[in-house]
XYZ file of C-alpha atoms in Angstrom:
540
model
C -20.381 21.849 -19.024
C -19.113 18.773 -17.186
C -18.008 16.024 -19.578
C -19.141 12.458 -18.792
C -17.128 9.290 -19.198
C -17.950 5.609 -18.865
C -15.977 3.785 -16.148
C -16.657 0.049 -15.936
C -20.211 0.562 -17.041
C -20.864 3.589 -14.785
C -21.413 7.159 -15.838
C -18.964 9.365 -13.924
C -18.290 13.097 -14.039
C -14.908 13.788 -15.595
C -14.358 16.987 -13.590
C -11.260 16.352 -11.471
C -11.377 12.628 -12.154
C -8.037 12.099 -13.850
C -4.745 12.637 -12.037
C -1.375 11.732 -13.428
C 0.617 9.249 -11.345
C 4.296 9.303 -12.243
C 5.491 6.040 -13.692
C 2.029 4.474 -13.859
C 0.091 6.360 -16.500
C -3.254 7.936 -15.566
C -5.251 7.183 -12.427
C -8.828 8.184 -11.597
C -10.516 9.964 -8.712
C -13.866 8.431 -7.770
C -16.033 10.722 -5.642
C -18.480 9.648 -2.934
C -21.371 10.415 -2.732
C -21.526 12.810 -5.698
C -20.578 10.111 -8.237
C -21.079 6.904 -6.248
C -23.742 6.538 -3.568
C -21.521 4.403 -1.313
C -17.834 3.801 -0.775
C -18.273 0.115 -1.606
C -19.760 1.017 -4.986
C -16.658 3.106 -5.682
C -14.501 0.124 -4.654
C -16.233 -2.015 -7.299
C -15.327 0.556 -9.964
C -11.675 0.933 -8.914
C -8.736 0.297 -11.175
C -5.137 0.056 -10.016
C -3.742 3.273 -8.407
C -7.110 5.048 -8.328
C -8.242 7.351 -5.510
C -11.602 7.218 -3.726
C -12.401 10.707 -2.405
C -15.135 10.697 0.256
C -17.022 13.740 1.494
C -17.589 14.372 5.211
C -20.493 12.337 6.630
C -21.298 9.011 8.291
C -21.196 5.861 6.160
C -22.868 2.740 7.575
C -20.733 0.315 5.605
C -18.585 -2.739 6.254
C -16.069 -2.157 3.484
C -14.219 -4.879 1.602
C -11.344 -3.460 -0.427
C -10.360 -4.721 -3.872
C -7.002 -6.514 -4.393
C -5.468 -3.383 -5.914
C -3.192 -0.500 -5.026
C -5.354 2.538 -4.255
C -5.877 5.583 -2.018
C -8.869 6.077 0.281
C -9.033 9.772 1.122
C -11.436 11.743 3.284
C -12.319 15.199 2.020
C -11.827 17.528 4.975
C -12.435 21.224 5.503
C -9.255 22.820 6.892
C -11.166 26.042 7.708
C -13.106 24.386 10.539
C -11.512 24.102 13.955
C -12.784 20.582 14.601
C -11.276 19.186 11.394
C -14.176 16.768 10.636
C -13.500 13.507 8.847
C -15.748 11.009 7.058
C -16.956 8.368 9.532
C -17.110 4.637 8.811
C -19.568 3.052 11.274
C -21.023 -0.385 10.409
C -22.626 -0.809 13.861
C -26.201 -0.688 12.584
C -25.653 -3.436 9.991
C -26.930 -6.965 10.476
C -24.123 -9.171 11.814
C -22.009 -6.146 12.698
C -20.242 -8.086 15.454
C -18.472 -10.160 12.769
C -17.283 -7.404 10.429
C -14.668 -4.689 10.261
C -15.033 -1.080 9.189
C -12.551 -1.940 6.437
C -11.289 -5.377 5.429
C -8.153 -5.645 3.235
C -7.932 -9.007 1.447
C -4.835 -10.478 -0.147
C -3.387 -8.145 -2.751
C -4.777 -4.898 -1.311
C -2.265 -2.069 -0.957
C -3.890 1.021 0.471
C -3.102 4.498 1.779
C -5.882 5.826 4.038
C -6.070 9.541 4.834
C -8.379 11.562 7.090
C -10.976 9.006 8.206
C -12.679 8.213 11.504
C -13.488 4.565 12.245
C -16.226 4.020 14.849
C -17.889 1.019 16.503
C -20.884 1.049 18.814
C -21.885 -1.479 21.459
C -23.874 -3.712 19.087
C -20.620 -4.621 17.331
C -19.305 -6.571 20.339
C -17.884 -9.248 21.072
C -16.253 -9.147 17.611
C -13.548 -11.846 17.607
C -14.278 -15.059 15.716
C -11.282 -17.352 15.301
C -8.474 -15.415 13.610
C -10.917 -12.813 12.314
C -10.401 -9.541 14.153
C -13.266 -7.270 13.082
C -13.843 -3.757 14.326
C -11.460 -1.238 12.764
C -9.162 -2.221 9.885
C -8.591 -5.972 9.497
C -6.059 -7.162 6.956
C -5.166 -10.394 5.204
C -2.730 -8.790 2.788
C 1.043 -8.809 2.743
C 1.180 -5.465 0.903
C 2.034 -2.162 2.657
C -0.705 -0.364 4.614
C -0.512 3.389 5.315
C -2.871 5.392 7.554
C -2.462 9.132 8.126
C -4.553 11.504 10.232
C -7.082 8.783 11.039
C -9.047 8.331 14.269
C -9.983 4.916 15.643
C -12.729 5.584 18.181
C -13.867 2.680 20.388
C -13.127 0.101 17.707
C -12.408 -3.488 18.730
C -9.129 -3.419 16.834
C -7.345 -0.473 15.312
C -5.233 -2.070 12.571
C -4.839 -5.819 13.089
C -4.295 -8.942 11.016
C -6.563 -11.908 10.308
C -3.978 -14.150 8.608
C -0.594 -14.956 10.227
C 2.899 -14.964 8.684
C 2.330 -12.225 6.114
C 5.169 -9.817 7.063
C 2.900 -6.858 6.281
C 4.514 -3.422 6.810
C 2.257 -0.815 8.444
C 2.893 2.939 8.529
C 0.790 5.269 10.698
C 1.218 9.010 11.225
C -0.830 11.594 13.171
C -3.389 8.931 14.108
C -5.446 8.719 17.310
C -6.457 5.427 18.952
C -9.135 6.058 21.591
C -10.653 3.218 23.645
C -9.446 0.570 21.206
C -10.188 -2.629 23.085
C -7.727 -4.858 21.245
C -4.455 -4.101 19.400
C -4.186 -0.473 18.288
C -1.681 -1.055 15.474
C -0.202 -4.506 14.856
C 2.189 -5.005 11.938
C 3.365 -8.470 10.988
C 6.214 -6.722 9.213
C 7.794 -3.394 10.143
C 5.687 -0.912 12.104
C 6.483 2.767 11.598
C 4.493 5.111 13.854
C 5.056 8.866 14.200
C 3.090 11.587 16.026
C 0.292 9.245 17.148
C -1.778 9.150 20.354
C -3.152 6.178 22.279
C -5.644 7.171 24.975
C -8.500 5.771 27.015
C -8.862 2.024 27.626
C -6.901 -0.257 25.298
C -6.034 -3.927 25.696
C -2.924 -3.873 23.493
C -1.045 -1.003 21.907
C 1.512 -0.910 19.085
C 3.481 -3.966 18.027
C 5.779 -4.490 15.087
C 6.351 -8.218 14.774
C 9.388 -7.704 12.540
C 10.945 -4.476 13.889
C 9.446 -1.090 14.791
C 10.187 2.601 14.494
C 8.002 4.530 16.963
C 8.661 8.248 17.449
C 6.891 11.269 18.980
C 3.915 9.211 20.189
C 1.989 9.526 23.464
C 0.277 6.824 25.516
C -2.153 7.455 28.391
C -5.204 5.935 30.062
C -5.514 2.205 30.825
C -3.712 -0.640 29.085
C -4.113 -4.330 29.884
C -1.377 -5.906 27.711
C 1.019 -2.969 27.429
C 1.347 -0.038 25.054
C 4.463 -0.968 23.030
C 6.021 -4.280 22.042
C 9.388 -4.313 20.260
C 10.158 -7.668 18.643
C 12.581 -9.490 16.327
C 14.795 -7.249 14.208
C 16.113 -3.726 14.850
C 13.827 -1.344 16.774
C 13.702 2.343 17.700
C 11.474 3.900 20.376
C 12.178 7.623 20.611
C 10.671 10.833 22.036
C 7.537 9.115 23.367
C 5.602 9.749 26.581
C 3.829 7.177 28.746
C 1.288 8.326 31.310
C -0.600 9.352 33.216
C -2.329 6.024 33.311
C -2.730 2.504 34.664
C -0.926 -0.555 33.280
C -1.934 -4.093 34.172
C 1.257 -5.348 32.509
C 4.530 -3.740 31.453
C 3.876 -0.604 29.319
C 6.937 -1.406 27.162
C 8.224 -4.882 26.359
C 11.482 -5.421 24.432
C 11.960 -8.930 23.030
C 14.394 -8.352 20.236
C 16.782 -10.174 17.942
C 18.542 -7.036 16.702
C 19.898 -3.691 17.820
C 17.308 -1.713 19.772
C 17.388 1.940 20.869
C 15.036 3.456 23.453
C 15.765 7.132 24.036
C 14.254 10.412 25.236
C 11.074 8.760 26.524
C 9.175 9.697 29.667
C 7.276 7.384 32.036
C 5.307 9.683 34.337
C 2.386 9.193 36.691
C 1.879 5.486 36.032
C 0.189 2.960 38.271
C 1.662 -0.390 37.284
C 1.044 -4.005 38.276
C 4.594 -5.082 37.395
C 7.685 -3.578 35.746
C 7.319 -0.403 33.698
C 9.957 -1.602 31.256
C 10.812 -5.216 30.394
C 13.876 -6.250 28.397
C 14.504 -9.826 27.236
C 17.880 -10.041 25.454
C 18.054 -12.783 22.814
C 21.132 -12.182 20.630
C 24.504 -10.451 20.676
C 22.959 -7.156 19.530
C 23.211 -3.963 21.592
C 20.142 -2.698 23.463
C 20.676 0.989 24.289
C 18.357 2.643 26.836
C 19.404 6.275 27.118
C 18.191 9.728 28.197
C 14.814 8.480 29.471
C 13.107 9.343 32.746
C 10.764 7.622 35.186
C 8.937 9.926 37.619
C 6.088 9.587 40.112
C 5.232 6.002 39.207
C 3.570 3.602 41.636
C 3.824 -0.182 41.452
C 0.753 -1.697 43.062
C 1.918 -5.313 43.315
C 5.173 -6.548 44.848
C 8.330 -4.486 44.645
C 8.704 -1.216 42.803
C 10.506 -2.656 39.771
C 10.473 -0.073 36.985
C 12.792 -2.190 34.824
C 13.663 -5.872 34.519
C 16.475 -7.200 32.321
C 16.590 -10.937 31.617
C 17.909 -13.132 28.812
C 17.432 -16.565 27.254
C 19.645 -19.652 27.083
C 20.224 -19.302 23.343
C 21.376 -15.710 23.731
C 24.959 -15.072 22.665
C 26.501 -12.460 24.943
C 24.140 -9.551 24.286
C 24.867 -6.147 25.799
C 22.522 -3.668 27.453
C 23.673 -0.058 27.867
C 21.591 1.923 30.370
C 22.906 5.487 30.168
C 21.935 9.083 31.074
C 18.549 8.069 32.463
C 16.808 9.373 35.562
C 14.463 7.623 37.955
C 12.889 9.874 40.573
C 10.128 9.613 43.181
C 8.929 6.139 42.191
C 7.109 4.105 44.809
C 6.272 0.461 45.318
C 4.017 -1.480 47.625
C 5.493 -3.832 50.233
C 8.609 -5.478 48.748
C 8.137 -8.834 47.118
C 10.456 -11.812 46.977
C 13.075 -10.059 44.873
C 13.298 -6.912 47.043
C 14.101 -4.748 44.021
C 12.713 -1.282 43.337
C 14.772 -0.008 40.395
C 16.588 -2.338 37.992
C 16.356 -6.084 38.383
C 19.187 -7.828 36.497
C 18.397 -11.505 36.141
C 20.838 -12.598 33.439
C 23.056 -15.538 32.509
C 24.633 -14.211 29.303
C 23.911 -10.497 29.107
C 26.339 -7.824 30.261
C 24.692 -4.639 31.547
C 26.420 -1.268 31.862
C 24.850 1.504 33.916
C 26.523 4.856 33.249
C 25.690 8.429 34.268
C 22.181 7.671 35.545
C 20.377 9.313 38.469
C 18.300 7.371 41.000
C 16.637 9.458 43.698
C 13.817 9.156 46.247
C 12.780 5.625 45.251
C 10.897 3.638 47.886
C 10.436 1.375 49.817
C 13.546 1.748 51.972
C 13.859 -2.027 52.416
C 14.394 -2.751 48.687
C 17.471 -2.168 46.506
C 17.514 0.245 43.575
C 19.717 -2.129 41.553
C 19.871 -5.862 42.256
C 21.763 -8.665 40.508
C 20.253 -12.060 41.253
C 22.161 -14.595 39.153
C 25.593 -15.753 38.098
C 26.825 -14.671 34.698
C 28.640 -11.835 33.003
C 30.022 -9.102 35.201
C 27.970 -5.924 35.214
C 29.391 -2.410 35.486
C 28.106 0.695 37.310
C 29.955 3.951 36.609
C 29.321 7.647 37.343
C 25.776 7.074 38.597
C 24.104 9.111 41.331
C 22.184 7.387 44.137
C 20.461 9.808 46.484
C 17.733 9.526 49.162
C 16.932 5.900 48.318
C 18.090 4.445 51.663
C 19.072 1.136 50.005
C 20.914 1.350 46.664
C 22.645 -1.794 45.351
C 22.679 -5.521 46.043
C 24.550 -8.398 44.345
C 23.751 -11.956 45.375
C 26.590 -13.949 43.792
C 29.520 -12.699 41.720
C 31.131 -9.399 42.577
C 29.457 -6.327 41.045
C 31.804 -3.504 40.010
C 30.150 -0.348 41.364
C 33.185 1.856 41.905
C 33.259 5.551 41.006
C 29.615 6.354 41.733
C 28.098 8.986 44.025
C 25.998 7.587 46.866
C 24.336 10.722 48.216
C 27.051 11.781 50.636
C 30.792 12.499 50.548
C 31.399 9.671 53.055
C 30.240 7.071 50.507
C 27.627 4.340 50.778
C 26.735 2.731 54.073
C 28.004 -0.846 54.278
C 27.901 -2.753 57.524
C 31.385 -4.270 57.200
C 33.316 -2.157 54.673
C 32.046 1.389 55.345
C 29.942 1.576 58.530
C 30.540 5.350 58.774
C 29.097 5.998 55.309
C 26.064 8.274 55.297
C 25.017 7.561 51.705
C 22.579 4.975 50.382
C 23.303 1.433 51.563
C 25.189 -1.239 49.590
C 24.865 -4.937 50.402
C 26.246 -8.216 49.113
C 29.168 -8.749 46.746
C 29.559 -5.163 45.578
C 32.863 -3.348 44.988
C 32.179 0.347 45.700
C 35.570 1.814 46.754
C 36.669 4.309 45.510
C 33.520 6.424 45.279
C 32.973 10.004 44.195
C 32.779 12.431 47.151
C 30.627 14.866 45.128
C 28.647 15.025 41.898
C 30.936 17.270 39.852
C 31.498 14.409 37.399
C 27.792 14.701 36.489
C 28.450 18.001 34.731
C 29.699 16.132 31.682
C 27.172 13.348 32.023
C 23.899 15.214 31.695
C 21.762 14.554 28.598
C 22.988 16.266 25.447
C 19.909 18.533 25.356
C 19.169 19.784 28.882
C 15.578 20.607 29.767
C 14.837 24.339 29.456
C 14.302 26.249 32.696
C 10.996 27.776 31.533
C 8.471 27.371 28.730
C 9.006 29.439 25.577
C 6.992 29.926 22.399
C 8.827 31.475 19.439
C 7.555 32.180 15.933
C 9.858 33.012 13.042
C 9.320 34.760 10.747
C 6.598 36.938 12.261
C 4.956 38.742 10.428
C 4.865 36.011 7.778
C 3.381 35.141 4.418
C 1.588 31.764 4.356
C 4.204 29.681 6.229
C 6.156 30.109 9.451
C 7.909 27.945 12.019
C 7.045 27.559 15.682
C 9.545 26.551 18.351
C 8.067 25.425 21.673
C 10.253 24.532 24.665
C 9.064 23.057 27.959
C 10.860 22.467 31.280
C 9.093 19.147 31.785
C 8.536 16.370 29.255
C 4.805 15.917 28.858
C 1.837 16.280 26.474
C 1.218 19.794 25.137
C -1.208 21.423 22.724
C -0.762 24.484 20.510
C -3.868 26.178 19.086
C -4.563 29.247 16.944
C -7.362 31.772 17.619
C -8.694 34.801 15.767
C -9.240 38.301 17.225
C -12.725 37.313 18.451
C -11.299 34.420 20.461
C -12.626 31.731 18.134
C -10.485 28.618 17.867
C -9.299 28.271 14.260
C -7.089 25.188 14.255
C -5.120 22.715 16.339
C -1.520 23.336 15.264
C 0.067 20.625 17.433
C -1.016 18.063 20.026
C 1.511 15.562 21.356
C 4.589 14.889 23.463
C 7.296 17.517 23.901
C 10.664 16.509 25.295
C 13.025 19.465 25.549
C 12.081 21.411 22.367
C 9.708 20.863 19.462
C 9.873 22.609 16.049
C 6.576 22.827 14.152
C 5.872 24.072 10.651
C 2.589 25.991 10.283
C 1.023 26.726 6.888
C -1.666 29.425 6.970
C -2.532 29.145 3.308
C -6.266 28.781 4.099
C -6.378 31.828 6.392
C -6.935 35.435 5.369
C -4.545 38.270 6.253
C -4.859 39.590 9.774
C -3.872 39.165 13.411
C -4.128 35.789 15.140
C -3.050 34.399 18.496
C -1.074 31.230 19.114
C -1.654 29.569 22.490
C 0.364 26.750 24.069
C -1.172 24.798 26.918
C -0.500 21.728 29.043
C -2.822 19.182 27.402
C -3.156 16.818 30.386
C -3.922 19.545 32.922
C -5.720 21.771 30.367
C -3.617 24.652 31.710
C -2.673 27.608 29.441
C 1.060 28.370 29.371
C 1.962 30.977 26.733
C 0.342 33.149 24.082
C 2.047 34.652 21.030
C 0.585 37.138 18.525
C 0.832 36.230 14.829
C 0.643 38.701 11.953
C -0.283 37.149 8.610
C 0.430 39.309 5.554
C -0.488 38.117 2.063
């Protein structure tokens, strides 16, 4: 028989209620709706380090968390292919346009797992002063963690109501769909891994005191950009941007510390401005390496995928742009700057471009790389310029662009210095002699992990008992999905959905499945096109 206990005046079943938390004594599990009719009632009964476990269903509540450390966990059924989550939807409540699905006051420290946060049209317009209702609104300086959560058409995903809190936010395996304000805004450090931003969003992810963003994908429409990297050290790695439309720069770097942007793809974007904006502020290194820009179109002015500027107070910062590729990007009629690739507008910053490839970038009347101002000397080495017509321009001080390949053994065309050159044109104060007559030097300059020639899907071990590893390789960096089906063709689970650049290793635990034969299928998620199928044999 189930034993009953009294918890803050409430009678609660003791079955599964007590869990030991190392270093903190005993914590309690409060179950909704079997023990508490609503989530808010469970919040009232919480003590420090408790867990609220919520069954699948829709909860019409505008939750206000207690000023405690606790876990809010959705009870999910891993046997179902759709992986349902409890839904928080306060849309039907009176005054719903002034509330959030979950509000975290000062002192709240929460980990949220497996929830879906939803708003409907009656919750708009939803911003009143600093209050940012909609999804999760916080006024706490304590850490916030969200894992495997979905924010579906909420005004804000995770956003603050009180400034200057330095709140760290960690998100993993979350989806932000049609979030019409900031998807995830941390006043402290933002750590985001394996997340997706899709549909129409006004602002994306921003860590106001450094960010670590890895293995995330961004597509759809953004008005204020998908990623903002600010203040201290930042890392943006293995992320994909596109297809989609950007009314401002998809990525904006405005940093006071070392920043690394690597192995990211910008593909199929329509942009009203640069696709990548860097503002250097201190002497720290900004490294942009092994990224690619392909098939992007700039609808206003020149095709400027990247701008690099600095500020007066900057103290000789350095930007290293290395092992990147920019192919088949197109701009509208050139604007005043006549730049279609990298626009260097710096007074203090030195920029090095090494072992990059620039090919088939239009319009022909604009330069791929242009230096507009006086300042530190910039350096171009071992880059490839091919089929761009017009490659490099320097307006003032001499630009060192020797030892590059210009698309032809005769070197770049220059009206006065090399009129017989058949390669891309060089104008202005540019030193380009000597040049490479071929691209053999590129053999050592390719990215460390070359793209595979064809897709592959490997499983090892196979047959397996409970757990195996999946290795998926793709010839093109993009968004992919891996699913598992049974012998009757029924979809069992979504094993992986996200960006793949080069190769992705995935751990798959089949502990909830019975012994038998299953099929693993990899497909191109954007095009919904099947790629490979692999048979799995599960033996228990």
